[in-house]
Each structure stands twice: as C-alpha cells, then as structure tokens.
mmCIF file of C-alpha atoms in Angstrom:
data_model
loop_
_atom_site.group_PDB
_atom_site.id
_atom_site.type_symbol
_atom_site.label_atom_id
_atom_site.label_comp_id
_atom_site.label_asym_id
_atom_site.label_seq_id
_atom_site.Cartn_x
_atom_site.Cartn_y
_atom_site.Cartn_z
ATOM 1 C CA UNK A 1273 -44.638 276.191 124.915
ATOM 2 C CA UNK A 1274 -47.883 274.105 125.005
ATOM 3 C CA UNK A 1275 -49.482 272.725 128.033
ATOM 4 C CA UNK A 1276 -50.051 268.808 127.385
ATOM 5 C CA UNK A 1277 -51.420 266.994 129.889
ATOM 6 C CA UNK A 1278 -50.602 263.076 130.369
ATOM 7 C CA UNK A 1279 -53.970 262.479 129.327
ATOM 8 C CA UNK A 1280 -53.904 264.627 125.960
ATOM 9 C CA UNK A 1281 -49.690 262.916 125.234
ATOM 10 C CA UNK A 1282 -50.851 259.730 126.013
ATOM 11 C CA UNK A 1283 -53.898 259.752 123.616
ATOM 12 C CA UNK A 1284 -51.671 262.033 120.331
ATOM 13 C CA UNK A 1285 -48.356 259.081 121.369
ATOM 14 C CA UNK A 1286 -51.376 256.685 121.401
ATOM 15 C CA UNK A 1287 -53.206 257.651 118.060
ATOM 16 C CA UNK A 1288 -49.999 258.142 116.039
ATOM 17 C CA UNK A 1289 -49.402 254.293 116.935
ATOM 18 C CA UNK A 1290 -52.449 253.144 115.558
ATOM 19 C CA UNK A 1291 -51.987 254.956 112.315
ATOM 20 C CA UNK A 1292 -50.243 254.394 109.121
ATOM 21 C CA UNK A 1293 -48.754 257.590 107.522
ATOM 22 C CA UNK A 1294 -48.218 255.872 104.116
ATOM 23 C CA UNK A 1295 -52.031 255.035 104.554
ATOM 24 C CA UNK A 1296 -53.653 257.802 105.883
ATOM 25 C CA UNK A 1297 -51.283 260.453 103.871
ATOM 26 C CA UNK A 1298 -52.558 259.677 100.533
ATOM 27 C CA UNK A 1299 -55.760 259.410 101.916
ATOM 28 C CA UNK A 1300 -56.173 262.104 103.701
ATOM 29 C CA UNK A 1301 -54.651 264.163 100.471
ATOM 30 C CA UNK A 1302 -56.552 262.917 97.780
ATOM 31 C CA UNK A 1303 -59.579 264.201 100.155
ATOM 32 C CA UNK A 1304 -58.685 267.552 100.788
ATOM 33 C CA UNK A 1305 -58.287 268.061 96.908
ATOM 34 C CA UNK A 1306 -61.697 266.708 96.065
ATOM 35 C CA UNK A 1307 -63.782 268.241 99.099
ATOM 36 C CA UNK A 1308 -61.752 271.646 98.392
ATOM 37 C CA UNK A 1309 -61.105 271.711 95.023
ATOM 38 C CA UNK A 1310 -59.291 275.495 95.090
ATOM 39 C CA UNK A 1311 -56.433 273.423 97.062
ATOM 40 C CA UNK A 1312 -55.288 271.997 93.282
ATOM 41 C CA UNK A 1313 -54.112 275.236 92.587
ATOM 42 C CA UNK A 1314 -50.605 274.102 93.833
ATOM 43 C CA UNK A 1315 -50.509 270.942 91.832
ATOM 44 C CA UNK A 1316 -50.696 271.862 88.493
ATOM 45 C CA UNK A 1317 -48.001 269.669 87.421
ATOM 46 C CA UNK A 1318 -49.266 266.558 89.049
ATOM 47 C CA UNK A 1319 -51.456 265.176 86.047
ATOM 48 C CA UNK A 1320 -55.081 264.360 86.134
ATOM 49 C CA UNK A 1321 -57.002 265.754 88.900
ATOM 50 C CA UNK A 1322 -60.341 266.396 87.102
ATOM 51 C CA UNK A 1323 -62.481 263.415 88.781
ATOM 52 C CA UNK A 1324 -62.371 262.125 92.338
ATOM 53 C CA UNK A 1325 -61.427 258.797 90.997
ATOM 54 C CA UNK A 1326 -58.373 260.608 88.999
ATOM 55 C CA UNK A 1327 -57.172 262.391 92.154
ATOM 56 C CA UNK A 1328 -57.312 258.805 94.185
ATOM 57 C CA UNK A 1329 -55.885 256.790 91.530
ATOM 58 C CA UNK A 1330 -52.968 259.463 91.286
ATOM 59 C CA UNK A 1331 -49.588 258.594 92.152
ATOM 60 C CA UNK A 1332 -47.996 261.980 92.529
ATOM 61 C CA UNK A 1333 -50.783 262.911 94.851
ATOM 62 C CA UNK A 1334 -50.437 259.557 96.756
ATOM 63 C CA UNK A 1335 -46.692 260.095 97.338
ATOM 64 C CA UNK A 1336 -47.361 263.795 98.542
ATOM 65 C CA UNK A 1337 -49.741 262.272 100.644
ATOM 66 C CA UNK A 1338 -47.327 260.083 102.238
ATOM 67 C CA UNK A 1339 -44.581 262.680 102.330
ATOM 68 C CA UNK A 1340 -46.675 265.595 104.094
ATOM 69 C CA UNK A 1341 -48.050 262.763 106.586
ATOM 70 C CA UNK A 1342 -44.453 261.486 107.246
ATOM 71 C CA UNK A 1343 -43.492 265.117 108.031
ATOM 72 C CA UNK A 1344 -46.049 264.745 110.777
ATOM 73 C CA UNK A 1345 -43.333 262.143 112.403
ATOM 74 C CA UNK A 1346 -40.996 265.099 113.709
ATOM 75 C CA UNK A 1347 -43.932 266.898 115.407
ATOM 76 C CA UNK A 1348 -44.781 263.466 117.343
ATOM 77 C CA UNK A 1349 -41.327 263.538 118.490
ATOM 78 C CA UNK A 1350 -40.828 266.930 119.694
ATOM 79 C CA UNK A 1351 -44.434 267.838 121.232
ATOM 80 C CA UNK A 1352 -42.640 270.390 123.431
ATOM 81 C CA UNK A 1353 -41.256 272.287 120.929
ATOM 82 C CA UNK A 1354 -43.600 272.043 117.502
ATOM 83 C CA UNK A 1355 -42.895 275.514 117.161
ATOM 84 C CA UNK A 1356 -39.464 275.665 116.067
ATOM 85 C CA UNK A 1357 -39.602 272.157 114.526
ATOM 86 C CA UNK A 1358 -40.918 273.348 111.857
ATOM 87 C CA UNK A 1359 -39.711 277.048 111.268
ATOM 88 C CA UNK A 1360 -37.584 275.949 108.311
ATOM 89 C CA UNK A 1361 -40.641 273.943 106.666
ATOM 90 C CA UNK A 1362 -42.922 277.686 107.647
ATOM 91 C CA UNK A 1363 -40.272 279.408 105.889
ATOM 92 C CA UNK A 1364 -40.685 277.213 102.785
ATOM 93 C CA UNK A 1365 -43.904 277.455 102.752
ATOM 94 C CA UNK A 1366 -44.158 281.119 102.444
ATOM 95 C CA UNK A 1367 -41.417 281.980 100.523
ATOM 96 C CA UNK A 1368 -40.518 278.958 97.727
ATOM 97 C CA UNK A 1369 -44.063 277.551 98.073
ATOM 98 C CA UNK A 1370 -46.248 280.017 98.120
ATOM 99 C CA UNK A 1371 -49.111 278.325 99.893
ATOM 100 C CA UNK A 1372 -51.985 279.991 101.726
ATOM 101 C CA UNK A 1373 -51.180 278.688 105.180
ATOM 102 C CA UNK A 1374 -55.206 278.367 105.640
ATOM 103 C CA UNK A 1375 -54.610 275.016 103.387
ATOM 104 C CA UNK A 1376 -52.654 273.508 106.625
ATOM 105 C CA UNK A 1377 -55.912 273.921 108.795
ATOM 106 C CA UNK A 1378 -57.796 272.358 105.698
ATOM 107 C CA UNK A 1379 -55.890 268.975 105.324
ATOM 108 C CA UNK A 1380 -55.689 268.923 109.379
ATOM 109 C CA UNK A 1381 -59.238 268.713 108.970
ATOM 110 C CA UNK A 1382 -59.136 266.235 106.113
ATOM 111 C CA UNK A 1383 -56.814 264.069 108.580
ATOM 112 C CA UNK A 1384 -58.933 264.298 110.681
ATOM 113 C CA UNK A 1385 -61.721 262.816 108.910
ATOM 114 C CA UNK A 1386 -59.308 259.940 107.779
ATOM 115 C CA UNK A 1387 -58.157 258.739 110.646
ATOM 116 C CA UNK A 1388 -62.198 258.998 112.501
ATOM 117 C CA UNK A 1389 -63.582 256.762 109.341
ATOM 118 C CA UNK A 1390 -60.476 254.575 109.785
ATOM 119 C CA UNK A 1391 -60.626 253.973 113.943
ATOM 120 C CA UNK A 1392 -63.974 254.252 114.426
ATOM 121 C CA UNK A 1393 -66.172 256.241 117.537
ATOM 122 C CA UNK A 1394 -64.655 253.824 120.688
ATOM 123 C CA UNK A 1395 -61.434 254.663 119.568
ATOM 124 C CA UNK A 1396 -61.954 258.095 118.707
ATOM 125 C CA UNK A 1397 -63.624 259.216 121.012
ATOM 126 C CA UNK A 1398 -64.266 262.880 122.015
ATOM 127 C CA UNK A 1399 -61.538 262.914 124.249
ATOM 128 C CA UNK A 1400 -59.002 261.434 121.721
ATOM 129 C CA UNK A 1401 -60.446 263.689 118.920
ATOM 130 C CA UNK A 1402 -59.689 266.994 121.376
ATOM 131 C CA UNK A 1403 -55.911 265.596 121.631
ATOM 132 C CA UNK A 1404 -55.167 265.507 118.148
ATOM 133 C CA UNK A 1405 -57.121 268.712 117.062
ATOM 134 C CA UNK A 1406 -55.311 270.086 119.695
ATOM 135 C CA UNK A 1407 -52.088 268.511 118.438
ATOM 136 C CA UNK A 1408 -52.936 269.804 114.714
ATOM 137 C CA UNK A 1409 -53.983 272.679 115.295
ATOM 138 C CA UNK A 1410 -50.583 273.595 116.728
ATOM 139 C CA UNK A 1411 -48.886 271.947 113.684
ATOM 140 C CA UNK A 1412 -50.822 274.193 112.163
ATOM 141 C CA UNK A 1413 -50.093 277.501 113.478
ATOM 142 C CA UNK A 1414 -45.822 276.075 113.464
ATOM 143 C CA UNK A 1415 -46.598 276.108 110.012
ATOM 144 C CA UNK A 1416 -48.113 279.770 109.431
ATOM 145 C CA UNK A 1417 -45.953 281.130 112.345
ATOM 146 C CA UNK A 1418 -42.685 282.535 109.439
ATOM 147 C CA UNK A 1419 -44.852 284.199 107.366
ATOM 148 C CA UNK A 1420 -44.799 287.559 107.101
ATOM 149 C CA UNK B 83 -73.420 274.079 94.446
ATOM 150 C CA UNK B 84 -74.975 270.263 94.906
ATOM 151 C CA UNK B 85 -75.446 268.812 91.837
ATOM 152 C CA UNK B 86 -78.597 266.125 91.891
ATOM 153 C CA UNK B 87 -76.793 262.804 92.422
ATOM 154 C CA UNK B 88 -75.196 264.485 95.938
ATOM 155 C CA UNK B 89 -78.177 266.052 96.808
ATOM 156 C CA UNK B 90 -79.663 262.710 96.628
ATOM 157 C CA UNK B 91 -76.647 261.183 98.152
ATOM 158 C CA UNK B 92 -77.002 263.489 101.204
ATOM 159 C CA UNK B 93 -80.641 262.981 101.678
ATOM 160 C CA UNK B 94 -80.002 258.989 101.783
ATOM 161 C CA UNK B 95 -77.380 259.504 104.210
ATOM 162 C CA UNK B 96 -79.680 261.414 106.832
ATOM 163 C CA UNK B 97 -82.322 258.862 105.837
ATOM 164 C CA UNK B 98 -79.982 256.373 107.446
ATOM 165 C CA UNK B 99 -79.677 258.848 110.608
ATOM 166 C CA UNK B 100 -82.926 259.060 111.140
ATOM 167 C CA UNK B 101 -83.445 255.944 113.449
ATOM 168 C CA UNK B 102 -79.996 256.683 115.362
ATOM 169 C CA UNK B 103 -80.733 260.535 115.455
ATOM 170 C CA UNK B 104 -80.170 260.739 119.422
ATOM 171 C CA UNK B 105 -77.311 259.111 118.988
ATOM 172 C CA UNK B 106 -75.510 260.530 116.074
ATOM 173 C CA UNK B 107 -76.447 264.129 117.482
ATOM 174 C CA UNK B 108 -75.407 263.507 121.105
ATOM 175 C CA UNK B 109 -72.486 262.364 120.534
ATOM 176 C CA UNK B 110 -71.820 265.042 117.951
ATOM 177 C CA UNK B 111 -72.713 267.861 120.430
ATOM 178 C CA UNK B 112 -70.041 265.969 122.963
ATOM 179 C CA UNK B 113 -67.317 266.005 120.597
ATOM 180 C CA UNK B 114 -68.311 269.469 119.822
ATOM 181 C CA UNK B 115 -67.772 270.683 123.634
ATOM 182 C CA UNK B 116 -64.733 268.700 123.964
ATOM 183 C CA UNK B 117 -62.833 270.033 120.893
ATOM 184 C CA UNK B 118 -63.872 273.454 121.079
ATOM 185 C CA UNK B 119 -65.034 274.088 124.784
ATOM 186 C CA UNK B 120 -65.817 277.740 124.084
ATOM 187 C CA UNK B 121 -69.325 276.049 122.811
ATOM 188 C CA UNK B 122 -70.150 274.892 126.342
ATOM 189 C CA UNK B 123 -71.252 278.405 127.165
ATOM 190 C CA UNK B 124 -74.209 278.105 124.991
ATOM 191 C CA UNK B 125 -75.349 274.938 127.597
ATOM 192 C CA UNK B 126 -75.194 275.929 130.939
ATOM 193 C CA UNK B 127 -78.705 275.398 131.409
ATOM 194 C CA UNK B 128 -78.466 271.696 130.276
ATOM 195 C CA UNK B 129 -76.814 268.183 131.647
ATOM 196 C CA UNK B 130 -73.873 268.472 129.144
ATOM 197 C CA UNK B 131 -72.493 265.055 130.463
ATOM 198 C CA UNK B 132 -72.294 262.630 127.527
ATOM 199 C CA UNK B 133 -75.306 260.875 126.923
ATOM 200 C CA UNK B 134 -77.535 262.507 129.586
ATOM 201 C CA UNK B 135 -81.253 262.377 128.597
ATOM 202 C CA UNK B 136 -81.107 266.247 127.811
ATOM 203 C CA UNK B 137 -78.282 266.079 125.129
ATOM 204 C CA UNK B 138 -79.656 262.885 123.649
ATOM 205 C CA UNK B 139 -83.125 265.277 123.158
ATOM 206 C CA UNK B 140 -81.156 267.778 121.884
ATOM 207 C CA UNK B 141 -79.081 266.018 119.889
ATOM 208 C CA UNK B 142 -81.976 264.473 117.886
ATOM 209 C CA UNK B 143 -83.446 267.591 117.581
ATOM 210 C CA UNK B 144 -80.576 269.010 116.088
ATOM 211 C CA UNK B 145 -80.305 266.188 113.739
ATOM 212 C CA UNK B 146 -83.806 265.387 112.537
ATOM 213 C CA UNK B 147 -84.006 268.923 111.945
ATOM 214 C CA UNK B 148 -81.027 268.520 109.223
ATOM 215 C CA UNK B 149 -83.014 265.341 107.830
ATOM 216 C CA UNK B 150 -85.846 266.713 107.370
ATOM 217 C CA UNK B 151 -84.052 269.047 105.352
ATOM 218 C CA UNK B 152 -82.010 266.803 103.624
ATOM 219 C CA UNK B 153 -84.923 265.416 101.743
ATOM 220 C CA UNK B 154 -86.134 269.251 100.353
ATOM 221 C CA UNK B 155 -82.548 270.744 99.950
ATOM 222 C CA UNK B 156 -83.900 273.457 97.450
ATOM 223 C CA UNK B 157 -86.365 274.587 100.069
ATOM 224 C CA UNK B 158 -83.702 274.804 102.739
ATOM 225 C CA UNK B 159 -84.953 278.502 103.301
ATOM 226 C CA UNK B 160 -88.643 277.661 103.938
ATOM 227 C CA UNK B 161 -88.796 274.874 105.932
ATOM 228 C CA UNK B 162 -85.400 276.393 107.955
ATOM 229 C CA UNK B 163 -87.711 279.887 108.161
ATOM 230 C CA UNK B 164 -88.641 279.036 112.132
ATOM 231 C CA UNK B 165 -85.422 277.920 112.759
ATOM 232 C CA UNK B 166 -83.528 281.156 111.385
ATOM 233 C CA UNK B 167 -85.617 283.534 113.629
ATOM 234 C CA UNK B 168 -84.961 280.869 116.809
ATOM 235 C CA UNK B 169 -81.353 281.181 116.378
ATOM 236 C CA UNK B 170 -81.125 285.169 115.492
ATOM 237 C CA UNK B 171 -83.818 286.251 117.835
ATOM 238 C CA UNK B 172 -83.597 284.514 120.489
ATOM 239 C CA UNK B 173 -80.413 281.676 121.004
ATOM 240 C CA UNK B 174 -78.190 284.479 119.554
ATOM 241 C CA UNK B 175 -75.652 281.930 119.185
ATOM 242 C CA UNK B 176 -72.316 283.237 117.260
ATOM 243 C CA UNK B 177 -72.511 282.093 114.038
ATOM 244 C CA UNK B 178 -69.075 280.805 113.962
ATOM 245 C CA UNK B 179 -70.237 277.916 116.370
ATOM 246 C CA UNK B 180 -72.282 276.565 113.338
ATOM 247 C CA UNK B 181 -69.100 275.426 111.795
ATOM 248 C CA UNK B 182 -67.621 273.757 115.178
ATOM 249 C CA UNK B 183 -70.936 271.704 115.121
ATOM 250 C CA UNK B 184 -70.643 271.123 111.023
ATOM 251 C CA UNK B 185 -67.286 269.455 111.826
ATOM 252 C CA UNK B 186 -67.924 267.087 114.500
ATOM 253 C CA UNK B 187 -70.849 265.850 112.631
ATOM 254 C CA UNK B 188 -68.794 265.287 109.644
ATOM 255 C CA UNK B 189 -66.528 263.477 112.328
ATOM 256 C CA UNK B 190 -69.565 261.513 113.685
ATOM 257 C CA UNK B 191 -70.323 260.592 110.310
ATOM 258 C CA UNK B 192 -66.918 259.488 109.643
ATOM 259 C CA UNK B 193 -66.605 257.272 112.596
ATOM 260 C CA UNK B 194 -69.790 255.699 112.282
ATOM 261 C CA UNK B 195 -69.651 254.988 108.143
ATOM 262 C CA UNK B 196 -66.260 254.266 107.914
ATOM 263 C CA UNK B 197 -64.946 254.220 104.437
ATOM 264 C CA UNK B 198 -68.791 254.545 103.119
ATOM 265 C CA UNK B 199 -67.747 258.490 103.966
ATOM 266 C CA UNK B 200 -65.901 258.586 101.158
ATOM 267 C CA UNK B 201 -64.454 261.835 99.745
ATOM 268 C CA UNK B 202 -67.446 262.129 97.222
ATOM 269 C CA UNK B 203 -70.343 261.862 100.249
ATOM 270 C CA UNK B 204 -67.551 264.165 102.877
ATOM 271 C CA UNK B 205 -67.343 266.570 100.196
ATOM 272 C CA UNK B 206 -71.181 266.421 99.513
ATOM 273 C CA UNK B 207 -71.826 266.639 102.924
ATOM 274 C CA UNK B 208 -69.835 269.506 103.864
ATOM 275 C CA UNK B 209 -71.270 271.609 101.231
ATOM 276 C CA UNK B 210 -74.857 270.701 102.438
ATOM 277 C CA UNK B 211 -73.995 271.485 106.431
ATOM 278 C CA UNK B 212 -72.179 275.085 105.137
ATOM 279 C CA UNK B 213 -75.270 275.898 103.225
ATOM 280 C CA UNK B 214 -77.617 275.062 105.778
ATOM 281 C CA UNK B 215 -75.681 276.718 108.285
ATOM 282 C CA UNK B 216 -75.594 279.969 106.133
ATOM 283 C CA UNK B 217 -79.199 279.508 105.753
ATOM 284 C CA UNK B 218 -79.896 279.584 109.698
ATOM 285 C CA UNK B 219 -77.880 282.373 110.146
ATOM 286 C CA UNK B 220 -79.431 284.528 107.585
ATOM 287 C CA UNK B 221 -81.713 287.178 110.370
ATOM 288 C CA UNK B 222 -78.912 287.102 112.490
ATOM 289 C CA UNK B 223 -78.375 290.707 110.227
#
C-alpha cells in the first residue's frame, strides 16, 4: 500500500485533469524513441522510425502513444491499489512482450517532460512534479513487479 | 555522441540561460530536493527554502558552470578539471545524485521552453548533461 497524502492525491487527481492522454501519449512516445533510440527495438514492425520527424509523423507510434497513456486511466482510479491493477499488464510484459521493464522508468521520464513543457513551472511546480514522479514511479515498479 | 548541429544547439540553449542562471538553477535544485529528498543531505549547511539568497547563488553557480561548458563541449575535461577534483575530493557527493540534478534541469528546461524543448534539443540535452556528469565524476576512482 502507498502512503498518499491529500496534498500529493489532490495534485496526481489534479494533474491528470489538466492533461490530455490522446495528446500527451503520442507525445510523450514519439520522445522516448528519439531521446533513447535502443527503445525501437520493440517496434520493428511500426514503419519508419529513422528521423525524429518520421517517428512524430508516425501513426502507429501515435496510437501506441495514446494507448499506453490511456492505460495510465486505471492507475488514476485505483491509487490505493496500483499494485495489483496492473499485475496482468506486468505479466504481459514479461512474458508475451518481452520488454526490459527499465523502458517503463524511461517513458515515465519522457511523460514527464511532456506534460512540464505542456503546463509550464506555476503549474508544475516542485511540489506537483514530486506527486506525479511519485505516482509514476509506482506505475512503474506495478509494472516490473511479475517478472521473474 | 553530439553531432555538430546539437552541440551547437545545446550551447545556444545555455546561451539563453545565461541571464536567468539564478533562476533556472534554483529552481532546479528545489525540484531536485522535492522529488528525490535523499539529495537534501548534501545541504544541510545551506537555506534550502526555495528561492533563498543561498540557493539562488548556488543555483547559478551550478548553471553557469554548465554554460560555460556548453560553448567548449570537446574540452569538457579541461575546463571541468577543477570541478572534478571539488566534487571527488572534497563534496564526495554520490555520483548517482548527478543524474537526479540532470533530470530536474531537463524539467526546468521543459517548463520554461515549452514546446521549443522539443525531442531533438531534450534528446541533445540529455546526452550533453550525462556526459558532463560522467566527466565530473571521473577522480571520484
């Protein structure tokens, strides 16, 4: 169980209401594969990723942005129990997927960037970027917690 | 490896920074401390409240330090040469911090450019700060 406190739930609930996952998703994507390029390795079969422009202009990697950002939606919703929200998702990850779970602390990081270019420093603040590190980074760890 | 148009876009960037260094590195070193409070410990001498006269000094200090480098990327290991033996010698600060501060200048960055921190400059950018902080590390061992 995580410790919130009303001031961290208020800011995540607070954030999340400001954002656009069908924005920020593709955004947020498209990033992580151009400032960490090894993260293609995955997306072979999602055409032309050899330019920045390529990977922005792509549609396959602007619909996985959107769907990996939606997925976000069920952690918002059960911030008391992150854990087991996403033990089916963990399991997929390791065993159909494949993916080196350090790539979920790598596109946290990416949101992260997204969504401080998008809101701006009054908005987030230091405060409000502790909440929702905090908040990813136990995404995050949901997310590496079934492998094995 | 920065090729020459992001070494030249990081060094305009920084440029940019230089008149707002106080600020940009204050509030860096405050998001820094809030996100990953294990980084306090390195400031219990100081006024760590945000904005206080000591981390807007230290802030700028931090970040003229990176634009003067900026503008000499290739002789990152000279002019950093005072800096490395400061940090392994004496501040002794764990190496892994380096990265805590990277981030929540790329953050600071981020807020304050808005989408002029676009993936090209963020990915530019965060290859610079990982090879500087590399660099300042290097007589920790």
């Amino acid at each position: 169980m995580v410790d919130w406190t009303d001031a961290e739930r208020s800011a995540i609930l607070g954030l999340w209401g400001k954002l656009s996952a069908d924005e920020i998703g593709p955004q947020a994507f498209a990033r992580c594969l151009i400032v960490f390029p090894w993260t293609q390795r995955y997306f072979s079969s999602f055409g032309n990723l050899s330019t920045p422009a390529a990977i922005m202009g792509n549609p396959n990697v602007a619909k996985h942005g959107r769907t990996v950002m939606h997925g976000l939606d069920k952690a918002i919703q059960n911030l008391d129990d992150i854990k087991n929200t996403y033990a089916a998702l963990s399991v997929k990850h390791s065993e159909k997927l494949h993916v080196d779970p350090d790539n979920f602390r790598v596109l946290a990081e990416c949101i992260t960037v997204c969504v401080a270019a998008k809101l701006g420093p009054a908005v987030f603040n230091a405060d409000t970027q502790e909440a929702f590190q905090k908040f990813l980074s136990v995404v995050v760890s949901a997310l590496g917690r079934q492998y094995h | 490896m920065l090729s020459k148009e992001e070494k030249e876009l990081i060094a305009q960037i920084w440029e940019k920074m230089i008149p707002i260094a106080s600020e940009i590195g204050s509030e860096s070193l405050h998001r820094m401390m809030t996100t990953f409070p294990g980084t306090k410990t390195y400031f219990s001498h100081l006024d760590i409240r945000p904005r206080s006269r000591q981390m807007l000094s230290h802030g700028k200090k931090i970040v003229l330090a990176i634009a003067e480098c900026s503008k000499d990327i290739s002789s990152m290991m000279v002019t950093l040469a005072p800096l490395q033996t400061l940090h392994a010698y004496k501040l002794k600060i764990d190496p892994y911090n380096l990265k805590y501060l990277s981030h929540c200048l790329i953050v600071t960055l981020a807020a304050h450019m808005g989408s002029d921190f676009d993936p090209v400059a963020h990915a530019a950018m965060d290859k610079f700060l990982s090879a500087f902080a590399a660099v300042l590390a290097e007589k920790y061992r």
